[in-house]
GROMACS .gro file of C-alpha atoms in nm:
model
  274
    1MET     CA    1   0.000   0.000   0.000
    2GLY     CA    2   0.105   0.363  -0.049
    3SER     CA    3   0.235   0.549   0.253
    4GLU     CA    4   0.256   0.908   0.369
    5LEU     CA    5   0.584   1.084   0.304
    6ASP     CA    6   0.827   1.073   0.592
    7ASN     CA    7   1.192   1.153   0.644
    8ASP     CA    8   1.303   0.796   0.573
    9GLN     CA    9   1.169   0.777   0.218
   10GLY     CA   10   1.387   0.800  -0.089
   11SER     CA   11   1.524   1.115  -0.245
   12ASP     CA   12   1.304   1.066  -0.551
   13VAL     CA   13   1.013   1.192  -0.337
   14ARG     CA   14   1.200   1.452  -0.135
   15GLU     CA   15   1.337   1.613  -0.450
   16LEU     CA   16   0.996   1.703  -0.593
   17ARG     CA   17   1.017   2.075  -0.657
   18VAL     CA   18   0.757   2.348  -0.669
   19GLU     CA   19   0.956   2.552  -0.923
   20ARG     CA   20   0.980   2.269  -1.177
   21PRO     CA   21   0.723   2.001  -1.095
   22ALA     CA   22   0.816   1.642  -1.179
   23ASN     CA   23   0.473   1.601  -1.340
   24ASN     CA   24   0.455   1.729  -1.698
   25LEU     CA   25   0.091   1.834  -1.676
   26LEU     CA   26   0.162   2.058  -1.378
   27ARG     CA   27   0.474   2.185  -1.553
   28ALA     CA   28   0.257   2.301  -1.846
   29LEU     CA   29   0.055   2.535  -1.622
   30ARG     CA   30   0.110   2.909  -1.623
   31ALA     CA   31   0.301   3.032  -1.319
   32GLU     CA   32  -0.012   3.197  -1.182
   33ASP     CA   33  -0.212   2.874  -1.210
   34LEU     CA   34   0.066   2.663  -1.063
   35SER     CA   35   0.081   2.899  -0.765
   36LEU     CA   36  -0.288   2.824  -0.698
   37LEU     CA   37  -0.224   2.450  -0.678
   38MET     CA   38   0.118   2.397  -0.525
   39PRO     CA   39   0.027   2.514  -0.172
   40CYS     CA   40  -0.235   2.235  -0.174
   41VAL     CA   41  -0.032   1.945  -0.314
   42LYS     CA   42   0.166   1.703  -0.100
   43PRO     CA   43   0.444   1.463  -0.202
   44TRP     CA   44   0.351   1.097  -0.166
   45PHE     CA   45   0.500   0.761  -0.259
   46ALA     CA   46   0.316   0.451  -0.379
   47GLU     CA   47   0.440   0.096  -0.421
   48ALA     CA   48   0.346  -0.125  -0.715
   49GLY     CA   49   0.004  -0.279  -0.658
   50THR     CA   50  -0.135   0.016  -0.462
   51VAL     CA   51  -0.502   0.071  -0.547
   52LEU     CA   52  -0.591   0.440  -0.569
   53TYR     CA   53  -0.961   0.385  -0.637
   54GLU     CA   54  -1.201   0.097  -0.666
   55PRO     CA   55  -1.512   0.119  -0.888
   56GLY     CA   56  -1.783   0.304  -0.696
   57ASP     CA   57  -1.545   0.481  -0.458
   58SER     CA   58  -1.605   0.851  -0.405
   59VAL     CA   59  -1.308   1.033  -0.554
   60HIS     CA   60  -1.173   1.264  -0.285
   61THR     CA   61  -0.812   1.282  -0.405
   62VAL     CA   62  -0.638   1.385  -0.726
   63TYR     CA   63  -0.306   1.213  -0.806
   64PHE     CA   64  -0.028   1.347  -1.031
   65PRO     CA   65   0.227   1.072  -1.112
   66CYS     CA   66   0.587   1.197  -1.111
   67GLY     CA   67   0.907   1.060  -1.257
   68PRO     CA   68   0.876   0.688  -1.343
   69SER     CA   69   0.543   0.627  -1.165
   70LEU     CA   70   0.280   0.455  -1.382
   71VAL     CA   71  -0.089   0.392  -1.308
   72SER     CA   72  -0.341   0.186  -1.504
   73TYR     CA   73  -0.712   0.248  -1.533
   74VAL     CA   74  -0.850  -0.107  -1.507
   75VAL     CA   75  -1.213  -0.190  -1.588
   76MET     CA   76  -1.339  -0.476  -1.372
   77LEU     CA   77  -1.552  -0.740  -1.545
   78GLU     CA   78  -1.828  -0.960  -1.405
   79ASP     CA   79  -1.602  -1.264  -1.383
   80GLY     CA   80  -1.351  -1.074  -1.170
   81ARG     CA   81  -1.098  -1.007  -1.444
   82GLY     CA   82  -0.963  -0.658  -1.492
   83VAL     CA   83  -0.869  -0.514  -1.833
   84GLU     CA   84  -0.655  -0.204  -1.875
   85THR     CA   85  -0.808   0.084  -2.071
   86ALA     CA   86  -0.546   0.356  -2.019
   87LEU     CA   87  -0.193   0.398  -1.885
   88VAL     CA   88  -0.110   0.723  -1.705
   89GLY     CA   89   0.237   0.849  -1.625
   90ARG     CA   90   0.387   1.187  -1.556
   91GLU     CA   91   0.202   1.333  -1.855
   92GLY     CA   92  -0.128   1.313  -1.669
   93ALA     CA   93  -0.337   1.287  -1.357
   94LEU     CA   94  -0.610   1.074  -1.206
   95GLY     CA   95  -0.928   1.161  -1.025
   96GLY     CA   96  -1.171   1.449  -1.067
   97ILE     CA   97  -0.963   1.660  -1.305
   98VAL     CA   98  -1.265   1.789  -1.499
   99SER     CA   99  -1.574   1.669  -1.311
  100GLN     CA  100  -1.744   1.886  -1.054
  101GLY     CA  101  -1.775   1.737  -0.708
  102ARG     CA  102  -1.695   1.389  -0.575
  103LEU     CA  103  -1.822   1.150  -0.841
  104PRO     CA  104  -1.783   0.773  -0.802
  105ALA     CA  105  -1.486   0.609  -0.975
  106TYR     CA  106  -1.577   0.391  -1.271
  107ALA     CA  107  -1.251   0.194  -1.299
  108ARG     CA  108  -0.982   0.074  -1.062
  109GLY     CA  109  -0.676   0.299  -1.039
  110LEU     CA  110  -0.384   0.058  -1.000
  111VAL     CA  111  -0.019   0.158  -0.954
  112GLN     CA  112   0.189  -0.051  -1.197
  113PHE     CA  113   0.534   0.105  -1.146
  114PRO     CA  114   0.621   0.242  -0.801
  115GLY     CA  115   0.735   0.596  -0.750
  116PRO     CA  116   0.656   0.949  -0.632
  117PHE     CA  117   0.333   1.138  -0.677
  118TYR     CA  118   0.181   1.471  -0.597
  119ARG     CA  119  -0.169   1.451  -0.453
  120MET     CA  120  -0.430   1.701  -0.342
  121GLU     CA  121  -0.790   1.710  -0.225
  122SER     CA  122  -1.050   1.719  -0.503
  123ARG     CA  123  -1.233   2.005  -0.333
  124GLU     CA  124  -0.915   2.214  -0.333
  125LEU     CA  125  -0.874   2.158  -0.705
  126GLU     CA  126  -1.235   2.263  -0.762
  127GLU     CA  127  -1.176   2.583  -0.566
  128ALA     CA  128  -0.866   2.661  -0.775
  129LYS     CA  129  -1.055   2.600  -1.101
  130THR     CA  130  -1.321   2.853  -1.000
  131GLN     CA  131  -1.044   3.113  -0.979
  132SER     CA  132  -0.879   3.041  -1.315
  133PRO     CA  133  -1.041   2.971  -1.655
  134THR     CA  134  -0.699   2.879  -1.801
  135LEU     CA  135  -0.657   2.611  -1.534
  136ARG     CA  136  -0.997   2.467  -1.619
  137HIS     CA  137  -0.922   2.473  -1.991
  138LEU     CA  138  -0.586   2.297  -1.959
  139PHE     CA  139  -0.735   2.013  -1.755
  140ALA     CA  140  -1.025   1.989  -2.003
  141ARG     CA  141  -0.773   1.944  -2.285
  142TYR     CA  142  -0.599   1.675  -2.083
  143ALA     CA  143  -0.933   1.497  -2.035
  144ASP     CA  144  -0.973   1.497  -2.413
  145CYS     CA  145  -0.626   1.342  -2.449
  146LEU     CA  146  -0.709   1.073  -2.194
  147LEU     CA  147  -1.035   0.996  -2.375
  148ALA     CA  148  -0.842   0.968  -2.701
  149GLN     CA  149  -0.617   0.709  -2.537
  150VAL     CA  150  -0.922   0.509  -2.427
  151PHE     CA  151  -1.070   0.530  -2.780
  152GLN     CA  152  -0.741   0.413  -2.928
  153SER     CA  153  -0.723   0.128  -2.677
  154VAL     CA  154  -1.068   0.003  -2.783
  155ALA     CA  155  -0.968   0.008  -3.150
  156CYS     CA  156  -0.634  -0.157  -3.075
  157ASN     CA  157  -0.790  -0.441  -2.875
  158ALA     CA  158  -1.038  -0.507  -3.156
  159THR     CA  159  -0.801  -0.511  -3.451
  160HIS     CA  160  -0.437  -0.568  -3.357
  161THR     CA  161  -0.255  -0.890  -3.277
  162ILE     CA  162  -0.151  -0.986  -2.927
  163GLU     CA  163   0.214  -0.941  -3.028
  164GLN     CA  164   0.143  -0.586  -3.146
  165ARG     CA  165  -0.043  -0.506  -2.825
  166VAL     CA  166   0.232  -0.648  -2.601
  167ALA     CA  167   0.493  -0.448  -2.793
  168LYS     CA  168   0.277  -0.136  -2.773
  169TRP     CA  169   0.241  -0.164  -2.395
  170LEU     CA  170   0.611  -0.218  -2.338
  171VAL     CA  171   0.705   0.074  -2.564
  172ALA     CA  172   0.455   0.297  -2.381
  173ALA     CA  173   0.614   0.200  -2.049
  174LEU     CA  174   0.966   0.266  -2.178
  175ASP     CA  175   0.862   0.603  -2.321
  176ARG     CA  176   0.747   0.713  -1.977
  177THR     CA  177   1.022   0.565  -1.759
  178GLY     CA  178   1.336   0.534  -1.969
  179ASP     CA  179   1.390   0.200  -1.794
  180HIS     CA  180   1.438  -0.116  -2.002
  181ASP     CA  181   1.352  -0.332  -1.701
  182VAL     CA  182   0.975  -0.377  -1.683
  183PRO     CA  183   0.863  -0.513  -1.343
  184LEU     CA  184   0.550  -0.685  -1.475
  185THR     CA  185   0.500  -1.060  -1.488
  186GLN     CA  186   0.355  -1.236  -1.791
  187GLU     CA  187   0.048  -1.323  -1.584
  188GLN     CA  188  -0.007  -0.956  -1.494
  189LEU     CA  189   0.039  -0.848  -1.856
  190ALA     CA  190  -0.206  -1.114  -1.975
  191SER     CA  191  -0.464  -0.995  -1.724
  192MET     CA  192  -0.431  -0.630  -1.825
  193LEU     CA  193  -0.458  -0.710  -2.196
  194GLY     CA  194  -0.753  -0.942  -2.138
  195VAL     CA  195  -0.592  -1.247  -2.301
  196GLY     CA  196  -0.490  -1.592  -2.185
  197ARG     CA  197  -0.157  -1.645  -2.010
  198SER     CA  198  -0.054  -1.902  -2.272
  199TYR     CA  199  -0.088  -1.645  -2.553
  200ILE     CA  200   0.138  -1.399  -2.371
  201SER     CA  201   0.389  -1.674  -2.300
  202ARG     CA  202   0.414  -1.760  -2.670
  203VAL     CA  203   0.453  -1.394  -2.768
  204VAL     CA  204   0.721  -1.332  -2.504
  205GLN     CA  205   0.910  -1.648  -2.602
  206GLY     CA  206   0.899  -1.540  -2.966
  207MET     CA  207   1.039  -1.198  -2.878
  208LYS     CA  208   1.299  -1.362  -2.657
  209SER     CA  209   1.416  -1.592  -2.939
  210ARG     CA  210   1.463  -1.286  -3.165
  211GLY     CA  211   1.668  -1.104  -2.902
  212VAL     CA  212   1.403  -0.838  -2.835
  213LEU     CA  213   1.339  -0.934  -2.472
  214GLU     CA  214   1.492  -1.139  -2.198
  215THR     CA  215   1.286  -1.276  -1.914
  216ARG     CA  216   1.387  -1.205  -1.559
  217ARG     CA  217   1.243  -1.292  -1.223
  218GLY     CA  218   0.944  -1.060  -1.172
  219GLY     CA  219   0.944  -0.910  -1.519
  220VAL     CA  220   1.120  -0.868  -1.852
  221ARG     CA  221   1.412  -0.664  -1.984
  222VAL     CA  222   1.389  -0.495  -2.323
  223ARG     CA  223   1.709  -0.558  -2.520
  224ASP     CA  224   1.612  -0.406  -2.855
  225LYS     CA  225   1.368  -0.117  -2.835
  226ASP     CA  226   1.394  -0.040  -3.207
  227GLU     CA  227   1.277  -0.390  -3.295
  228LEU     CA  228   1.010  -0.374  -3.026
  229GLN     CA  229   0.886  -0.050  -3.182
  230ARG     CA  230   0.877  -0.219  -3.523
  231LEU     CA  231   0.665  -0.502  -3.382
  232SER     CA  232   0.423  -0.258  -3.221
  233CYS     CA  233   0.115  -0.110  -3.385
  234GLY     CA  234   0.079   0.263  -3.450
  235CYS     CA  235  -0.147   0.331  -3.151
  236ASN     CA  236   0.117   0.493  -2.929
  237ALA     CA  237   0.211   0.731  -3.209
  238ALA     CA  238  -0.155   0.825  -3.260
  239VAL     CA  239  -0.201   0.907  -2.892
  240ARG     CA  240   0.126   1.101  -2.881
  241SER     CA  241   0.018   1.302  -3.187
  242HIS     CA  242  -0.309   1.400  -3.020
  243PHE     CA  243  -0.126   1.504  -2.704
  244ASN     CA  244   0.112   1.717  -2.907
  245GLU     CA  245  -0.179   1.882  -3.085
  246LEU     CA  246  -0.360   1.974  -2.764
  247LEU     CA  247  -0.082   1.987  -2.502
  248GLN     CA  248   0.250   2.037  -2.677
  249GLY     CA  249   0.542   1.914  -2.468
  250VAL     CA  250   0.339   1.726  -2.207
  251TYR     CA  251   0.373   1.372  -2.346
  252PRO     CA  252   0.707   1.225  -2.227
  253THR     CA  253   0.988   1.207  -2.481
  254GLU     CA  254   1.243   0.927  -2.495
  255GLU     CA  255   1.521   1.178  -2.429
  256GLU     CA  256   1.345   1.313  -2.120
  257SER     CA  257   1.286   0.961  -1.990
  258THR     CA  258   1.650   0.866  -2.044
  259VAL     CA  259   1.764   1.169  -1.845
  260LEU     CA  260   1.515   1.073  -1.574
  261LYS     CA  261   1.657   0.721  -1.555
  262LEU     CA  262   2.020   0.834  -1.558
  263GLY     CA  263   1.948   1.082  -1.282
  264SER     CA  264   1.782   0.823  -1.061
  265VAL     CA  265   1.958   0.703  -0.747
  266ALA     CA  266   1.824   0.355  -0.816
  267ALA     CA  267   2.041   0.097  -0.988
  268PRO     CA  268   1.925  -0.037  -1.326
  269GLY     CA  269   1.667  -0.308  -1.279
  270SER     CA  270   1.615  -0.223  -0.912
  271ARG     CA  271   1.238  -0.221  -0.952
  272MET     CA  272   1.247  -0.595  -1.024
  273PRO     CA  273   1.341  -0.851  -0.760
  274GLY     CA  274   1.653  -1.058  -0.796
   0.00000   0.00000   0.00000
């Protein structure tokens, strides 16, 4: 479970800065709008597997992933399975960004990659939005970008192969983190993509035999991102293009992610056991 920030937590949380927020959406705000929010936000750290919301929960808190943190929106099905519909990193936020008041969550918010966050009370965000039309408009544009990602995910799931979808997910994770070690088991990936474990196993073994991936305890390591990109569909590029049209500079670049990884105090692969 996630925990409140204390003096014993890592420097990746303590180094969150007001002047240059580690969340790209906050960084895109005008200085005047950022000054409305930053007195209300608090640094926080979440481990992988932390659930931010369950379906039906009243959304009292807004989360801004920072650095390498990644969160999935997971729709829960009647048989208990959960299928991912969107992946959110430091380009975005979760919870009540556009809606007025405390509406119930529709999907589970699940932390996939651990790391730092900013968080604030939903009511404080609503108060800030009443003071600034530009703040409201920026978050409305972000909501459109998130909806575009969900639309693209529906089309991708309906038309693209499992290999393309696996490659797409891994490339999306690398784009946001800069880390070639992906701490996600084949069983977890199968669950998120809504396919059988055996299908994922065959895809991963095929990529492994071609030198694209290597399997490790608790996850996989990407050895050839260029080939992984070639195996992927064009869905990531479509989402990135829409972000750039509406929120230029907010979607993470590979260069930015590489700098993030190189500047981390963590050793390569430290997010995977063993």
